[in-house]
PDB file of C-alpha atoms in Angstrom:
ATOM      1  CA  UNK A   1     -26.577 -19.530 -21.736  1.00  0.00           C
ATOM      2  CA  UNK A   2     -23.364 -18.243 -23.280  1.00  0.00           C
ATOM      3  CA  UNK A   3     -24.824 -14.762 -23.502  1.00  0.00           C
ATOM      4  CA  UNK A   4     -25.849 -14.546 -19.736  1.00  0.00           C
ATOM      5  CA  UNK A   5     -22.619 -15.634 -18.734  1.00  0.00           C
ATOM      6  CA  UNK A   6     -21.233 -12.499 -21.017  1.00  0.00           C
ATOM      7  CA  UNK A   7     -23.965 -10.370 -19.238  1.00  0.00           C
ATOM      8  CA  UNK A   8     -22.612 -11.121 -16.002  1.00  0.00           C
ATOM      9  CA  UNK A   9     -18.883 -11.133 -16.454  1.00  0.00           C
ATOM     10  CA  UNK A  10     -19.984  -7.195 -18.059  1.00  0.00           C
ATOM     11  CA  UNK A  11     -21.345  -6.466 -14.892  1.00  0.00           C
ATOM     12  CA  UNK A  12     -19.339  -7.941 -12.704  1.00  0.00           C
ATOM     13  CA  UNK A  13     -16.384  -5.559 -14.728  1.00  0.00           C
ATOM     14  CA  UNK A  14     -18.186  -2.800 -13.913  1.00  0.00           C
ATOM     15  CA  UNK A  15     -18.900  -3.290 -10.308  1.00  0.00           C
ATOM     16  CA  UNK A  16     -15.204  -3.321  -9.969  1.00  0.00           C
ATOM     17  CA  UNK A  17     -15.096  -0.587 -11.723  1.00  0.00           C
ATOM     18  CA  UNK A  18     -17.649   1.251  -9.609  1.00  0.00           C
ATOM     19  CA  UNK A  19     -15.882  -0.332  -6.702  1.00  0.00           C
ATOM     20  CA  UNK A  20     -12.685   0.727  -7.556  1.00  0.00           C
ATOM     21  CA  UNK A  21     -13.744   4.493  -7.984  1.00  0.00           C
ATOM     22  CA  UNK A  22     -16.029   4.560  -4.702  1.00  0.00           C
ATOM     23  CA  UNK A  23     -12.611   3.578  -2.846  1.00  0.00           C
ATOM     24  CA  UNK A  24     -10.745   6.373  -4.656  1.00  0.00           C
ATOM     25  CA  UNK A  25     -13.562   8.777  -3.760  1.00  0.00           C
ATOM     26  CA  UNK A  26     -13.695   7.479  -0.301  1.00  0.00           C
ATOM     27  CA  UNK A  27      -9.828   7.558   0.294  1.00  0.00           C
ATOM     28  CA  UNK A  28      -9.710  11.039  -1.020  1.00  0.00           C
ATOM     29  CA  UNK A  29     -12.453  11.904   1.953  1.00  0.00           C
ATOM     30  CA  UNK A  30     -10.626  10.566   4.585  1.00  0.00           C
ATOM     31  CA  UNK A  31      -7.315  11.993   3.930  1.00  0.00           C
ATOM     32  CA  UNK A  32      -9.211  15.664   2.860  1.00  0.00           C
ATOM     33  CA  UNK A  33     -10.158  14.696   6.654  1.00  0.00           C
ATOM     34  CA  UNK A  34      -7.269  14.313   8.236  1.00  0.00           C
ATOM     35  CA  UNK A  35      -5.588  17.361   6.723  1.00  0.00           C
ATOM     36  CA  UNK A  36      -8.738  19.067   8.588  1.00  0.00           C
ATOM     37  CA  UNK A  37      -8.785  17.214  11.614  1.00  0.00           C
ATOM     38  CA  UNK A  38      -5.325  17.870  12.267  1.00  0.00           C
ATOM     39  CA  UNK A  39      -4.679  21.644  10.977  1.00  0.00           C
ATOM     40  CA  UNK A  40      -2.902  20.466   7.660  1.00  0.00           C
ATOM     41  CA  UNK A  41      -0.396  19.021   9.944  1.00  0.00           C
ATOM     42  CA  UNK A  42       0.643  16.785   7.295  1.00  0.00           C
ATOM     43  CA  UNK A  43       3.394  14.823   9.292  1.00  0.00           C
ATOM     44  CA  UNK A  44       0.608  13.940  11.342  1.00  0.00           C
ATOM     45  CA  UNK A  45      -1.522  13.042   8.769  1.00  0.00           C
ATOM     46  CA  UNK A  46       1.399  10.703   7.444  1.00  0.00           C
ATOM     47  CA  UNK A  47       1.623   9.283  10.479  1.00  0.00           C
ATOM     48  CA  UNK A  48      -2.161   8.485  10.603  1.00  0.00           C
ATOM     49  CA  UNK A  49      -2.431   7.292   7.186  1.00  0.00           C
ATOM     50  CA  UNK A  50       0.390   4.663   7.925  1.00  0.00           C
ATOM     51  CA  UNK A  51      -1.176   3.706  11.262  1.00  0.00           C
ATOM     52  CA  UNK A  52      -4.518   3.138   9.528  1.00  0.00           C
ATOM     53  CA  UNK A  53      -2.794   0.974   6.369  1.00  0.00           C
ATOM     54  CA  UNK A  54      -0.992  -0.960   9.317  1.00  0.00           C
ATOM     55  CA  UNK A  55      -4.328  -2.413  10.965  1.00  0.00           C
ATOM     56  CA  UNK A  56      -5.842  -2.731   7.395  1.00  0.00           C
ATOM     57  CA  UNK A  57      -2.480  -5.061   6.811  1.00  0.00           C
ATOM     58  CA  UNK A  58      -2.313  -7.202   9.468  1.00  0.00           C
ATOM     59  CA  UNK A  59      -6.171  -7.995   8.264  1.00  0.00           C
ATOM     60  CA  UNK A  60      -5.442  -8.206   4.720  1.00  0.00           C
ATOM     61  CA  UNK A  61      -3.009 -11.074   4.945  1.00  0.00           C
ATOM     62  CA  UNK A  62      -5.579 -13.765   4.919  1.00  0.00           C
ATOM     63  CA  UNK A  63      -7.350 -12.772   2.239  1.00  0.00           C
ATOM     64  CA  UNK A  64      -4.000 -12.675   0.137  1.00  0.00           C
ATOM     65  CA  UNK A  65      -3.150 -16.201   1.107  1.00  0.00           C
ATOM     66  CA  UNK A  66      -6.516 -17.403   0.211  1.00  0.00           C
ATOM     67  CA  UNK A  67      -7.469 -15.425  -3.124  1.00  0.00           C
ATOM     68  CA  UNK A  68      -3.976 -16.385  -4.100  1.00  0.00           C
ATOM     69  CA  UNK A  69      -3.208 -19.632  -3.097  1.00  0.00           C
ATOM     70  CA  UNK A  70       0.601 -18.647  -2.400  1.00  0.00           C
ATOM     71  CA  UNK A  71       2.825 -20.282   0.426  1.00  0.00           C
ATOM     72  CA  UNK A  72       5.151 -18.359   2.313  1.00  0.00           C
ATOM     73  CA  UNK A  73       8.459 -17.242   0.191  1.00  0.00           C
ATOM     74  CA  UNK A  74      11.647 -18.626   0.722  1.00  0.00           C
ATOM     75  CA  UNK A  75      13.257 -14.780   0.543  1.00  0.00           C
ATOM     76  CA  UNK A  76      12.678 -11.092   0.640  1.00  0.00           C
ATOM     77  CA  UNK A  77      13.363 -11.171  -3.308  1.00  0.00           C
ATOM     78  CA  UNK A  78      10.374 -13.385  -3.634  1.00  0.00           C
ATOM     79  CA  UNK A  79       8.166 -11.405  -1.113  1.00  0.00           C
ATOM     80  CA  UNK A  80       8.873  -8.542  -3.558  1.00  0.00           C
ATOM     81  CA  UNK A  81       7.510 -10.155  -6.556  1.00  0.00           C
ATOM     82  CA  UNK A  82       4.316 -11.709  -4.643  1.00  0.00           C
ATOM     83  CA  UNK A  83       3.612  -8.440  -3.089  1.00  0.00           C
ATOM     84  CA  UNK A  84       4.094  -6.503  -6.534  1.00  0.00           C
ATOM     85  CA  UNK A  85       2.448  -9.332  -9.036  1.00  0.00           C
ATOM     86  CA  UNK A  86      -0.251 -10.845  -6.695  1.00  0.00           C
ATOM     87  CA  UNK A  87      -0.592  -8.421  -4.033  1.00  0.00           C
ATOM     88  CA  UNK A  88      -1.276  -5.563  -5.636  1.00  0.00           C
ATOM     89  CA  UNK A  89      -3.026  -7.189  -8.544  1.00  0.00           C
ATOM     90  CA  UNK A  90      -5.505  -8.875  -6.806  1.00  0.00           C
ATOM     91  CA  UNK A  91      -6.472  -6.298  -3.996  1.00  0.00           C
ATOM     92  CA  UNK A  92      -6.108  -2.901  -6.950  1.00  0.00           C
ATOM     93  CA  UNK A  93      -5.993  -4.355  -9.962  1.00  0.00           C
ATOM     94  CA  UNK A  94      -2.111  -2.838 -10.542  1.00  0.00           C
ATOM     95  CA  UNK A  95       1.324  -4.422 -10.958  1.00  0.00           C
ATOM     96  CA  UNK A  96       4.115  -2.058  -9.325  1.00  0.00           C
ATOM     97  CA  UNK A  97       7.499  -2.225 -11.094  1.00  0.00           C
ATOM     98  CA  UNK A  98       9.476  -3.891  -8.228  1.00  0.00           C
ATOM     99  CA  UNK A  99      13.465  -2.314  -9.020  1.00  0.00           C
ATOM    100  CA  UNK A 100      16.181  -0.808  -7.248  1.00  0.00           C
ATOM    101  CA  UNK A 101      17.795  -3.751  -5.255  1.00  0.00           C
ATOM    102  CA  UNK A 102      20.518  -3.004  -2.494  1.00  0.00           C
ATOM    103  CA  UNK A 103      23.423  -4.860  -2.943  1.00  0.00           C
ATOM    104  CA  UNK A 104      22.800  -7.378   0.727  1.00  0.00           C
ATOM    105  CA  UNK A 105      18.974  -7.692  -0.858  1.00  0.00           C
ATOM    106  CA  UNK A 106      17.257  -5.783   1.849  1.00  0.00           C
ATOM    107  CA  UNK A 107      16.193  -2.785   0.445  1.00  0.00           C
ATOM    108  CA  UNK A 108      14.330  -2.552  -2.939  1.00  0.00           C
ATOM    109  CA  UNK A 109      11.577  -0.099  -4.769  1.00  0.00           C
ATOM    110  CA  UNK A 110       8.326  -0.365  -6.170  1.00  0.00           C
ATOM    111  CA  UNK A 111       7.419   2.139  -8.826  1.00  0.00           C
ATOM    112  CA  UNK A 112       4.032   2.877  -9.051  1.00  0.00           C
ATOM    113  CA  UNK A 113       3.114   3.495 -13.072  1.00  0.00           C
ATOM    114  CA  UNK A 114      -0.529   3.692 -11.669  1.00  0.00           C
ATOM    115  CA  UNK A 115      -1.883   4.744  -8.308  1.00  0.00           C
ATOM    116  CA  UNK A 116      -5.729   4.299  -8.122  1.00  0.00           C
ATOM    117  CA  UNK A 117      -5.957   6.097  -4.432  1.00  0.00           C
ATOM    118  CA  UNK A 118      -4.333   9.150  -6.651  1.00  0.00           C
ATOM    119  CA  UNK A 119      -6.890   9.006  -9.587  1.00  0.00           C
ATOM    120  CA  UNK A 120      -9.163  12.745  -9.708  1.00  0.00           C
ATOM    121  CA  UNK A 121      -6.216  14.251  -7.000  1.00  0.00           C
ATOM    122  CA  UNK A 122      -5.086  17.358  -6.382  1.00  0.00           C
ATOM    123  CA  UNK A 123      -3.006  18.465  -2.979  1.00  0.00           C
ATOM    124  CA  UNK A 124      -3.538  21.378  -1.168  1.00  0.00           C
ATOM    125  CA  UNK A 125      -2.491  24.219  -2.418  1.00  0.00           C
ATOM    126  CA  UNK A 126      -0.829  25.877   0.736  1.00  0.00           C
ATOM    127  CA  UNK A 127       2.517  25.821   0.380  1.00  0.00           C
ATOM    128  CA  UNK A 128       3.608  23.033   2.405  1.00  0.00           C
ATOM    129  CA  UNK A 129       1.667  19.631   1.279  1.00  0.00           C
ATOM    130  CA  UNK A 130       3.821  19.326  -1.963  1.00  0.00           C
ATOM    131  CA  UNK A 131       6.919  19.053   0.406  1.00  0.00           C
ATOM    132  CA  UNK A 132       5.058  17.309   3.365  1.00  0.00           C
ATOM    133  CA  UNK A 133       1.848  14.677   2.342  1.00  0.00           C
ATOM    134  CA  UNK A 134       2.573  11.698   0.982  1.00  0.00           C
ATOM    135  CA  UNK A 135      -1.302  10.752  -0.235  1.00  0.00           C
ATOM    136  CA  UNK A 136      -0.875   7.367  -0.571  1.00  0.00           C
ATOM    137  CA  UNK A 137       1.158   6.860   2.778  1.00  0.00           C
ATOM    138  CA  UNK A 138      -1.811   4.132   3.562  1.00  0.00           C
ATOM    139  CA  UNK A 139       0.632   1.679   1.044  1.00  0.00           C
ATOM    140  CA  UNK A 140       3.149   1.871   3.470  1.00  0.00           C
ATOM    141  CA  UNK A 141       1.129   1.101   6.380  1.00  0.00           C
ATOM    142  CA  UNK A 142      -0.409  -1.922   4.860  1.00  0.00           C
ATOM    143  CA  UNK A 143       2.717  -3.168   3.495  1.00  0.00           C
ATOM    144  CA  UNK A 144       4.048  -3.441   7.081  1.00  0.00           C
ATOM    145  CA  UNK A 145       1.148  -4.309   9.150  1.00  0.00           C
ATOM    146  CA  UNK A 146       0.958  -7.474   6.303  1.00  0.00           C
ATOM    147  CA  UNK A 147       4.756  -8.468   6.474  1.00  0.00           C
ATOM    148  CA  UNK A 148       4.623  -8.255   9.875  1.00  0.00           C
ATOM    149  CA  UNK A 149       1.605 -10.754  10.091  1.00  0.00           C
ATOM    150  CA  UNK A 150       4.363 -13.119   8.332  1.00  0.00           C
ATOM    151  CA  UNK A 151       7.517 -12.348  10.737  1.00  0.00           C
ATOM    152  CA  UNK A 152       8.865  -9.586   8.163  1.00  0.00           C
ATOM    153  CA  UNK A 153       9.873  -6.011  10.181  1.00  0.00           C
ATOM    154  CA  UNK A 154      10.149  -3.429   7.145  1.00  0.00           C
ATOM    155  CA  UNK A 155      10.046   0.023   7.061  1.00  0.00           C
ATOM    156  CA  UNK A 156       8.357   1.505   3.957  1.00  0.00           C
ATOM    157  CA  UNK A 157       8.520   5.149   2.901  1.00  0.00           C
ATOM    158  CA  UNK A 158       7.487   6.718  -0.303  1.00  0.00           C
ATOM    159  CA  UNK A 159      10.669   8.857  -2.092  1.00  0.00           C
ATOM    160  CA  UNK A 160       8.641  10.577  -5.247  1.00  0.00           C
ATOM    161  CA  UNK A 161       5.232  10.649  -6.032  1.00  0.00           C
ATOM    162  CA  UNK A 162       3.286  12.405  -9.113  1.00  0.00           C
ATOM    163  CA  UNK A 163       1.352  14.410  -7.137  1.00  0.00           C
ATOM    164  CA  UNK A 164       4.419  16.232  -5.898  1.00  0.00           C
ATOM    165  CA  UNK A 165       5.350  16.974  -9.368  1.00  0.00           C
ATOM    166  CA  UNK A 166       8.132  14.146  -9.366  1.00  0.00           C
ATOM    167  CA  UNK A 167       8.572  12.383 -12.894  1.00  0.00           C
ATOM    168  CA  UNK A 168       7.256   8.900 -10.705  1.00  0.00           C
ATOM    169  CA  UNK A 169       6.030   7.423  -7.740  1.00  0.00           C
ATOM    170  CA  UNK A 170       8.522   5.178  -5.781  1.00  0.00           C
ATOM    171  CA  UNK A 171       8.025   3.396  -2.508  1.00  0.00           C
ATOM    172  CA  UNK A 172      11.036   2.325  -0.513  1.00  0.00           C
ATOM    173  CA  UNK A 173      11.218  -0.574   1.275  1.00  0.00           C
ATOM    174  CA  UNK A 174      13.511  -2.064   3.889  1.00  0.00           C
ATOM    175  CA  UNK A 175      13.721  -5.169   5.443  1.00  0.00           C
ATOM    176  CA  UNK A 176      14.664  -4.599   9.467  1.00  0.00           C
ATOM    177  CA  UNK A 177      14.656  -8.425  10.537  1.00  0.00           C
ATOM    178  CA  UNK A 178      13.062 -11.315  10.471  1.00  0.00           C
ATOM    179  CA  UNK A 179      11.005 -11.825  13.188  1.00  0.00           C
ATOM    180  CA  UNK A 180      10.611 -14.415  15.678  1.00  0.00           C
ATOM    181  CA  UNK A 181       7.209 -15.988  15.970  1.00  0.00           C
ATOM    182  CA  UNK A 182       6.265 -13.637  18.293  1.00  0.00           C
ATOM    183  CA  UNK A 183       2.334 -12.298  18.974  1.00  0.00           C
ATOM    184  CA  UNK A 184       1.649  -8.958  17.169  1.00  0.00           C
ATOM    185  CA  UNK A 185       2.196  -6.026  19.209  1.00  0.00           C
ATOM    186  CA  UNK A 186      -1.009  -5.307  21.391  1.00  0.00           C
ATOM    187  CA  UNK A 187      -2.340  -8.791  21.094  1.00  0.00           C
ATOM    188  CA  UNK A 188      -2.352 -10.779  24.241  1.00  0.00           C
TER     189      UNK A 188
END
């Protein structure tokens, strides 16, 4: 019986690895298609990735609470730690570092030591992508959508990316305001 359980654990790990690689390759294909559809207008590609992420984040927050058993965070610092240590861990098996807090505790950075979306990726060599494309911009939208569902309006943007030749991949997150209980946009 113990060997059967060990075999199942091994299968789950193999399946998780296959799923992670499938997500990575599928995401790369989506970004490549957007680059083609928008004729390498990377500002528009970034916008579309953010929009896709926003829609995912709005739905992902329910899974987050169901899988983590977490309650609402008391403040933005707790939220940042939960995003890093629970959210990214549950869904991508990574734990970005929370750092660079602003004095008013309304801004922080997430430093990605690893980014599964960027595995096997080379940006287009067209002289523009290195300066204009934020390949993992879907993460910004996911955070925006998920946090909006818990009444936090934020802005998120990448400021560095190893795919662009930077030493680290850093996302800056800025709390705009706590929202009153409102319906999400376009939801009536």
